[in-house]
Tab-separated table of C-alpha atoms and ligand atoms in Angstrom:
chain	number	residue	atom	x	y	z
A	1	MET	CA	5.944	-14.463	4.834
A	2	SER	CA	9.714	-15.216	5.010
A	3	THR	CA	11.688	-16.889	2.250
A	4	SER	CA	12.062	-20.564	3.173
A	5	TYR	CA	14.358	-23.388	2.315
A	6	PHE	CA	11.204	-24.550	0.253
A	7	ASP	CA	11.525	-21.335	-1.782
A	8	GLU	CA	15.075	-22.039	-2.356
A	9	ILE	CA	14.320	-25.423	-3.908
A	10	ILE	CA	11.451	-24.126	-6.063
A	11	GLU	CA	13.737	-21.353	-7.464
A	12	LYS	CA	16.600	-23.626	-7.962
A	13	ARG	CA	14.698	-26.334	-9.867
A	14	ARG	CA	14.872	-25.164	-13.378
A	15	SER	CA	14.884	-27.540	-16.651
A	16	ASN	CA	18.393	-27.903	-17.671
A	17	ARG	CA	19.357	-29.420	-21.062
A	18	LYS	CA	23.100	-29.622	-20.955
A	19	PHE	CA	24.607	-31.357	-18.005
A	20	ASP	CA	28.229	-31.070	-17.034
A	21	ALA	CA	30.308	-33.872	-18.470
A	22	ASN	CA	32.599	-33.963	-15.568
A	23	VAL	CA	30.083	-34.221	-12.673
A	24	GLU	CA	28.550	-37.801	-11.870
A	25	VAL	CA	25.255	-37.991	-9.961
A	26	PRO	CA	25.652	-40.528	-7.114
A	27	ASN	CA	23.346	-43.444	-7.306
A	28	GLU	CA	22.243	-42.530	-3.606
A	29	VAL	CA	20.775	-39.314	-4.877
A	30	ILE	CA	18.559	-41.299	-7.330
A	31	GLN	CA	17.629	-43.766	-4.885
A	32	LYS	CA	16.795	-41.411	-2.030
A	33	SER	CA	14.748	-39.134	-4.564
A	34	LEU	CA	12.911	-42.132	-5.943
A	35	GLU	CA	12.244	-43.319	-2.123
A	36	ARG	CA	10.671	-39.770	-1.806
A	37	SER	CA	8.669	-40.068	-5.046
A	38	ILE	CA	6.954	-43.190	-3.697
A	39	LEU	CA	5.701	-41.057	-0.939
A	40	SER	CA	3.767	-38.532	-3.309
A	41	PRO	CA	0.015	-38.306	-3.152
A	42	ASN	CA	-1.712	-40.686	-5.440
A	43	SER	CA	-5.331	-41.532	-6.336
A	44	SER	CA	-6.869	-43.824	-3.822
A	45	ASN	CA	-3.167	-44.978	-2.714
A	46	MET	CA	-3.488	-47.294	-5.844
A	47	GLN	CA	0.210	-46.633	-6.737
A	48	LEU	CA	-0.483	-47.223	-10.352
A	49	TRP	CA	3.236	-46.373	-11.275
A	50	GLU	CA	6.588	-47.784	-11.932
A	51	PHE	CA	10.036	-46.293	-11.998
A	52	TYR	CA	12.727	-47.382	-14.495
A	53	TRP	CA	16.134	-46.272	-13.514
A	54	ILE	CA	18.378	-46.609	-16.484
A	55	GLN	CA	21.731	-47.971	-15.143
A	56	THR	CA	23.037	-50.229	-18.153
A	57	PRO	CA	25.265	-48.006	-20.235
A	58	SER	CA	24.233	-49.523	-23.465
A	59	LEU	CA	20.589	-48.991	-22.723
A	60	LYS	CA	21.144	-45.550	-21.410
A	61	GLU	CA	23.028	-44.647	-24.721
A	62	GLN	CA	19.850	-45.672	-26.792
A	63	PHE	CA	17.664	-43.426	-24.838
A	64	THR	CA	19.388	-40.240	-26.593
A	65	ALA	CA	17.810	-41.673	-29.865
A	66	LEU	CA	14.449	-42.424	-28.047
A	67	CYS	CA	14.455	-39.048	-26.553
A	68	LEU	CA	14.636	-37.710	-30.298
A	69	GLY	CA	18.351	-36.842	-29.960
A	70	GLN	CA	17.380	-34.386	-26.987
A	71	ASN	CA	20.718	-32.817	-25.538
A	72	ALA	CA	19.146	-33.269	-21.926
A	73	ALA	CA	19.016	-37.037	-22.442
A	74	ARG	CA	22.309	-37.206	-24.431
A	75	THR	CA	24.239	-35.258	-21.661
A	76	ALA	CA	22.183	-36.925	-18.523
A	77	LYS	CA	24.161	-38.596	-16.026
A	78	GLN	CA	21.215	-40.484	-14.908
A	79	LEU	CA	17.922	-41.326	-16.378
A	80	VAL	CA	14.524	-42.394	-14.887
A	81	VAL	CA	11.410	-43.464	-16.759
A	82	PHE	CA	8.132	-42.768	-15.003
A	83	VAL	CA	5.514	-45.236	-16.242
A	84	THR	CA	1.876	-45.425	-15.592
A	85	ARG	CA	0.383	-49.087	-14.845
A	86	GLY	CA	-3.346	-48.812	-14.994
A	87	ASP	CA	-3.329	-52.307	-15.925
A	88	LEU	CA	-2.302	-53.217	-12.554
A	89	TRP	CA	-5.529	-51.946	-10.795
A	90	LYS	CA	-6.595	-55.330	-9.560
A	91	GLN	CA	-3.256	-56.169	-7.984
A	92	ARG	CA	-3.027	-52.907	-6.201
A	93	ALA	CA	-6.593	-52.768	-5.250
A	94	ASN	CA	-6.155	-56.319	-3.558
A	95	TRP	CA	-2.710	-55.095	-2.058
A	96	ASN	CA	-4.594	-52.270	-0.296
A	97	LEU	CA	-7.485	-54.519	0.826
A	98	ALA	CA	-4.749	-56.597	2.476
A	99	ARG	CA	-3.489	-53.651	4.286
A	100	VAL	CA	-6.797	-53.050	5.373
A	101	LYS	CA	-7.533	-56.480	6.582
A	102	GLU	CA	-4.394	-56.666	8.484
A	103	THR	CA	-5.807	-54.063	10.858
A	104	ILE	CA	-8.758	-55.879	11.632
A	105	GLN	CA	-9.117	-57.970	14.850
A	106	GLY	CA	-12.611	-59.404	15.281
A	107	GLU	CA	-15.424	-57.392	13.715
A	108	PRO	CA	-14.399	-54.577	11.452
A	109	ASP	CA	-15.078	-50.903	12.738
A	110	LYS	CA	-16.910	-48.336	10.535
A	111	MET	CA	-13.561	-47.101	8.990
A	112	GLN	CA	-12.406	-50.594	8.356
A	113	LYS	CA	-15.633	-51.540	6.730
A	114	ARG	CA	-15.324	-48.435	4.657
A	115	GLY	CA	-12.002	-49.504	3.536
A	116	LEU	CA	-12.935	-53.090	2.672
A	117	ASP	CA	-15.983	-51.578	0.497
A	118	TYR	CA	-13.616	-48.992	-1.093
A	119	TYR	CA	-10.951	-51.551	-2.377
A	120	SER	CA	-13.437	-54.463	-3.118
A	121	LYS	CA	-16.288	-52.590	-4.512
A	122	LEU	CA	-15.429	-48.987	-5.708
A	123	MET	CA	-12.128	-49.569	-7.209
A	124	PRO	CA	-13.406	-52.528	-9.504
A	125	LEU	CA	-16.145	-50.250	-10.473
A	126	ALA	CA	-13.884	-47.368	-11.155
A	127	TYR	CA	-10.990	-49.202	-12.983
A	128	ARG	CA	-12.857	-52.286	-14.835
A	129	SER	CA	-13.093	-51.995	-18.485
A	130	ASP	CA	-13.929	-54.051	-21.554
A	131	MET	CA	-13.460	-53.803	-25.314
A	132	PHE	CA	-17.214	-52.902	-25.820
A	133	GLY	CA	-17.268	-50.116	-23.358
A	134	PHE	CA	-19.962	-51.925	-21.161
A	135	PHE	CA	-18.518	-51.011	-17.917
A	136	THR	CA	-18.089	-47.337	-19.093
A	137	PHE	CA	-21.719	-47.228	-19.994
A	138	VAL	CA	-22.439	-48.580	-16.423
A	139	ARG	CA	-20.221	-46.113	-14.825
A	140	ARG	CA	-21.744	-43.213	-16.638
A	141	THR	CA	-25.301	-44.269	-15.955
A	142	ILE	CA	-24.671	-44.752	-12.292
A	143	SER	CA	-23.098	-41.219	-12.077
A	144	PHE	CA	-25.834	-39.524	-14.208
A	145	PHE	CA	-28.748	-40.809	-11.915
A	146	MET	CA	-26.680	-40.534	-8.598
A	147	GLY	CA	-25.628	-37.130	-9.680
A	148	LEU	CA	-29.247	-35.762	-10.701
A	149	ASN	CA	-29.898	-34.135	-7.370
A	150	LYS	CA	-26.880	-34.148	-5.403
A	151	PRO	CA	-23.011	-33.816	-6.176
A	152	PHE	CA	-21.637	-37.395	-7.224
A	153	PHE	CA	-18.221	-38.422	-8.404
A	154	ARG	CA	-18.387	-38.538	-12.162
A	155	LEU	CA	-17.106	-42.005	-13.155
A	156	GLY	CA	-16.038	-42.094	-16.592
A	157	GLY	CA	-14.282	-44.400	-19.417
A	158	LYS	CA	-10.724	-45.257	-20.445
A	159	ALA	CA	-9.540	-41.661	-20.906
A	160	ASP	CA	-10.684	-40.787	-17.320
A	161	GLN	CA	-8.724	-43.720	-16.060
A	162	ARG	CA	-5.700	-42.687	-18.100
A	163	ILE	CA	-5.904	-39.178	-16.663
A	164	THR	CA	-6.061	-40.327	-13.063
A	165	VAL	CA	-3.073	-42.639	-13.477
A	166	HIS	CA	-1.063	-39.854	-14.945
A	167	LYS	CA	-2.004	-37.302	-12.646
A	168	SER	CA	-0.476	-39.270	-9.714
A	169	CYS	CA	2.644	-40.162	-11.643
A	170	ALA	CA	3.396	-36.553	-12.576
A	171	LEU	CA	3.150	-35.832	-8.932
A	172	ALA	CA	5.748	-38.551	-8.271
A	173	ALA	CA	7.862	-36.982	-11.012
A	174	GLN	CA	7.486	-33.561	-9.393
A	175	THR	CA	8.621	-34.917	-6.068
A	176	PHE	CA	11.476	-36.642	-7.697
A	177	MET	CA	12.699	-33.204	-9.352
A	178	LEU	CA	12.376	-31.131	-6.092
A	179	SER	CA	14.324	-33.840	-4.436
A	180	ILE	CA	17.119	-33.925	-6.989
A	181	ALA	CA	17.213	-29.918	-6.679
A	182	ALA	CA	17.290	-30.225	-2.815
A	183	GLU	CA	20.234	-32.775	-3.196
A	184	GLY	CA	22.100	-30.078	-5.372
A	185	PHE	CA	21.600	-31.367	-9.076
A	186	GLU	CA	19.255	-30.344	-11.768
A	187	SER	CA	16.821	-32.290	-14.015
A	188	CYS	CA	14.796	-32.008	-17.109
A	189	PRO	CA	11.441	-33.566	-17.566
A	190	MET	CA	11.021	-34.988	-21.148
A	191	GLU	CA	7.793	-36.020	-22.981
A	192	GLY	CA	9.602	-35.693	-26.148
A	193	PHE	CA	10.282	-39.289	-26.894
A	194	ASP	CA	9.064	-42.286	-28.963
A	195	SER	CA	6.692	-43.719	-26.555
A	196	ASN	CA	6.263	-47.052	-28.575
A	197	ARG	CA	9.826	-47.600	-28.743
A	198	VAL	CA	10.469	-46.714	-24.944
A	199	LYS	CA	7.710	-49.334	-24.008
A	200	LYS	CA	9.321	-51.969	-26.404
A	201	ILE	CA	12.666	-51.515	-24.875
A	202	LEU	CA	11.666	-51.625	-21.294
A	203	ASN	CA	9.487	-54.841	-22.065
A	204	LEU	CA	6.363	-53.147	-20.848
A	205	PRO	CA	2.944	-54.599	-21.556
A	206	ALA	CA	0.207	-52.827	-23.554
A	207	GLY	CA	-1.505	-51.486	-20.516
A	208	ALA	CA	1.729	-49.199	-19.329
A	209	GLU	CA	2.227	-46.031	-20.637
A	210	ILE	CA	5.179	-43.642	-20.350
A	211	ASN	CA	4.489	-40.598	-18.262
A	212	MET	CA	7.596	-38.672	-18.708
A	213	ILE	CA	11.450	-39.250	-18.681
A	214	ILE	CA	13.423	-37.284	-16.326
A	215	ALA	CA	17.325	-36.541	-17.177
A	216	VAL	CA	19.436	-35.795	-14.205
A	217	GLY	CA	22.906	-34.185	-13.817
A	218	LYS	CA	24.871	-31.017	-12.755
A	219	ALA	CA	23.710	-28.091	-14.579
A	220	THR	CA	25.635	-25.920	-16.943
A	221	PRO	CA	24.907	-22.301	-17.709
A	222	GLU	CA	24.325	-23.156	-21.345
A	223	GLY	CA	21.682	-25.854	-20.276
A	224	ILE	CA	19.269	-23.037	-19.283
A	225	TRP	CA	17.565	-21.891	-22.222
A	226	GLY	CA	16.376	-18.505	-21.133
A	227	ALA	CA	14.414	-16.431	-18.501
A	228	ARG	CA	11.758	-18.247	-16.392
A	229	ASN	CA	8.896	-16.676	-17.910
A	230	ARG	CA	5.506	-17.191	-16.542
A	231	VAL	CA	2.046	-15.741	-17.204
A	232	PRO	CA	1.391	-13.153	-14.431
A	233	TYR	CA	-0.257	-14.245	-11.142
A	234	ASN	CA	-3.324	-12.319	-11.723
A	235	GLU	CA	-3.988	-14.056	-15.087
A	236	VAL	CA	-3.984	-17.541	-13.684
A	237	VAL	CA	-5.252	-17.296	-10.058
A	238	PHE	CA	-8.912	-16.445	-9.522
A	239	VAL	CA	-10.035	-15.718	-6.111
A	240	LYS	CA	-13.917	-16.522	-5.960
B	1	FMN	C1	5.354	-32.894	-18.924
B	1	FMN	C2	6.517	-32.265	-19.170
B	1	FMN	C3	7.201	-32.594	-20.436
B	1	FMN	C4	8.337	-31.731	-20.765
B	1	FMN	N1	8.854	-32.170	-21.904
B	1	FMN	C5	10.252	-31.548	-22.364
B	1	FMN	C6	10.978	-31.991	-23.364
B	1	FMN	O1	10.657	-33.033	-23.992
B	1	FMN	N2	11.987	-31.417	-23.587
B	1	FMN	C7	12.622	-30.414	-22.881
B	1	FMN	O2	13.576	-29.870	-23.147
B	1	FMN	N3	11.776	-29.752	-21.938
B	1	FMN	C8	10.489	-30.445	-21.536
B	1	FMN	N4	9.852	-29.882	-20.477
B	1	FMN	C9	10.413	-28.915	-19.591
B	1	FMN	C10	9.479	-27.585	-19.897
B	1	FMN	O3	9.917	-27.094	-20.887
B	1	FMN	C11	9.910	-26.600	-18.728
B	1	FMN	O4	9.526	-27.186	-17.639
B	1	FMN	C12	9.105	-25.245	-18.947
B	1	FMN	O5	9.671	-24.506	-20.114
B	1	FMN	C13	9.312	-24.259	-17.663
B	1	FMN	O6	10.633	-24.165	-17.408
B	1	FMN	P1	11.402	-24.457	-15.894
B	1	FMN	O7	11.307	-26.079	-15.861
B	1	FMN	O8	12.795	-24.191	-16.044
B	1	FMN	O9	10.742	-23.622	-14.819
B	1	FMN	C14	8.675	-30.653	-20.088
B	1	FMN	C15	8.299	-30.329	-18.804
B	1	FMN	C16	7.002	-31.199	-18.237
B	1	FMN	C17	6.326	-30.695	-17.166
């Protein structure tokens, strides 16, 4: 197989921790990359994510401390906070439901009926939660009995819901970083931050969570900390 443009992007994307102070990253690069991120695959198209593009200089300055003094945050020309919004499940389910309804003229066909059921019944079943764990119990019980004799989706509790939304948000973050590389700039994803304080400064509700913060700028050689070491292919890829 020949080397493609996609390989170039994959090779080029490295986490850079020191960005060139003299090179700005145009806002169009970030906007385009966020537009691409929004097109990322995501669980049930629920889009339980938000992207906070930090443009206010005084706010951006505070992110150096919030990112525990990391050089990538300090030298970043642009910063985007990737946030999960599991708490918005009802709004997003209704939004999707409305998209399905828009396509219906007269009697719904089989696909449309499936769409209606999916967003009005299955999503509430998957995402609803309460402080006593009642809905988790219901979900686990349904999965247990339905899965006794045949494969069945293993519905779970709060932790499973959080994994679901973080998976999708991280895919958006990856799209963003590949896009940044394609536009000729570099990035550094960060999970080293004070999540409580980041939530507070962004006025986020309790149900929101910080997935990662991505610093963007023009790379410097000092920003690369070493060789791109990876565990060999044969140790992580299993053909069954
Ligand atoms: C979820 C996530 C969190 C990360 N957090 C940090 C971080 O806080 N600080 C940092 O310098 N690098 C961070 N990284 C970057 C990784 O260290 C880096 O991706 C890894 O060493 C592989 O190097 P490469 O990105 O250059 O291929 C993070 C990466 C991911 C995916």
